Short mmCIF file of C-alpha atoms in Angstrom, two decimals:
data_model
loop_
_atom_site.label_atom_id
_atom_site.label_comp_id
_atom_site.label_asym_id
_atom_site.label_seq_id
_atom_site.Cartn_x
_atom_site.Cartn_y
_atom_site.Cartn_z
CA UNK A 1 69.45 132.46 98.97
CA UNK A 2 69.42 129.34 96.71
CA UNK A 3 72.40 131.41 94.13
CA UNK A 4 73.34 134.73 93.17
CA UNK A 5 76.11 136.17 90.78
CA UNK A 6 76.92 138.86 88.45
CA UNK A 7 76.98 139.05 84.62
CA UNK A 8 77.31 141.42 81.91
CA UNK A 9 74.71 141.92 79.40
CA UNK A 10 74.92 141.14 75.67
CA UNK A 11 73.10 143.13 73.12
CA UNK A 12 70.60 143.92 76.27
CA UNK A 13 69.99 140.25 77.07
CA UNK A 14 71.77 137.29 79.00
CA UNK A 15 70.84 133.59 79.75
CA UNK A 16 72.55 132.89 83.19
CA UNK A 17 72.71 129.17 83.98
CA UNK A 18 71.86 127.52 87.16
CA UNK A 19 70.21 124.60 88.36
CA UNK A 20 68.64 126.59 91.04
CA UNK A 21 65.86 128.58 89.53
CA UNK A 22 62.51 126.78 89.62
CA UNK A 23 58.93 127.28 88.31
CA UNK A 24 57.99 130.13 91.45
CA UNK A 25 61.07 131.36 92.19
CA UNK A 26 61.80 134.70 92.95
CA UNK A 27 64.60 136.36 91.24
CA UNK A 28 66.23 139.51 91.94
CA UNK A 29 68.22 142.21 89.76
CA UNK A 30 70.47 144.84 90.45
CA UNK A 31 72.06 147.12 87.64
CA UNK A 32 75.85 147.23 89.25
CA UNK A 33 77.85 149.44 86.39
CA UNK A 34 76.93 150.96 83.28
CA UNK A 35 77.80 149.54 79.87
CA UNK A 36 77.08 151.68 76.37
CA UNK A 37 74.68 153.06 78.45
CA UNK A 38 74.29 156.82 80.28
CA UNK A 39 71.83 155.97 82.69
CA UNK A 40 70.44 152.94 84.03
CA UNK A 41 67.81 151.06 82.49
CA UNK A 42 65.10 148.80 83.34
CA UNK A 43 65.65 145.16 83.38
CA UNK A 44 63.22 142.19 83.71
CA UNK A 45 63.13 138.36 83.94
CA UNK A 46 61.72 137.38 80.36
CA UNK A 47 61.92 133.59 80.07
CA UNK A 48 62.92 130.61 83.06
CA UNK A 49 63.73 127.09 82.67
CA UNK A 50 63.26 125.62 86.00
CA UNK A 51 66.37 123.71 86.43
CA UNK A 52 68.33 125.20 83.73
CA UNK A 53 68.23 128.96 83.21
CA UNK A 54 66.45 132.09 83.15
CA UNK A 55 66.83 135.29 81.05
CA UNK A 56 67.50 138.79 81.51
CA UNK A 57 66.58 141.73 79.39
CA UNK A 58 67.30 145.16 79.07
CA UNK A 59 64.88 147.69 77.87
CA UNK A 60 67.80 149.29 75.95
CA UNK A 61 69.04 146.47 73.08
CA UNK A 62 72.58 148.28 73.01
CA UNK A 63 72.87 147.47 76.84
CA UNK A 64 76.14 145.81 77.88
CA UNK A 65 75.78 146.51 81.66
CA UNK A 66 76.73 144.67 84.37
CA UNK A 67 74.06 143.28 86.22
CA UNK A 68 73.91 141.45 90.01
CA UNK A 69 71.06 138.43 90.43
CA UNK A 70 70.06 136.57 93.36
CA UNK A 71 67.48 133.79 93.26
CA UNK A 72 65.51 132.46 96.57
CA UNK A 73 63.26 129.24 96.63
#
């Protein structure tokens, strides 16, 4: 595991910042509580900076769930 954390989404979305994402990484997600949200709903990966960042989106735009992450190199 090169990081992991948690974070709650935003309007759906979230940029979580770490220096350990790269290019090929693989990055896993884990819905942990429920937000403004009933059920769970999907989330996804949708844009990486290797180095920086990547982001997280929720295929519900009122989504403020809590969401677990775990990159490995």
């Amino acid at each position: 595991i090169a990081a992991s954390g948690r974070t709650t989404l935003v309007l759906g979305t979230k940029v979580v910042t770490t220096s350990a994402v790269g290019a090929n990484s693989n990055i896993f997600l884990s819905v942990e509580s429920l937000g403004t949200v009933t059920e769970p709903k999907s989330v996804a990966v949708t844009a990486r900076t290797a180095g920086t960042s990547f982001t997280i989106t929720s295929s519900d735009l009122t989504d403020t769930s809590v969401v677990s992450w775990m990159v490995l190199n």
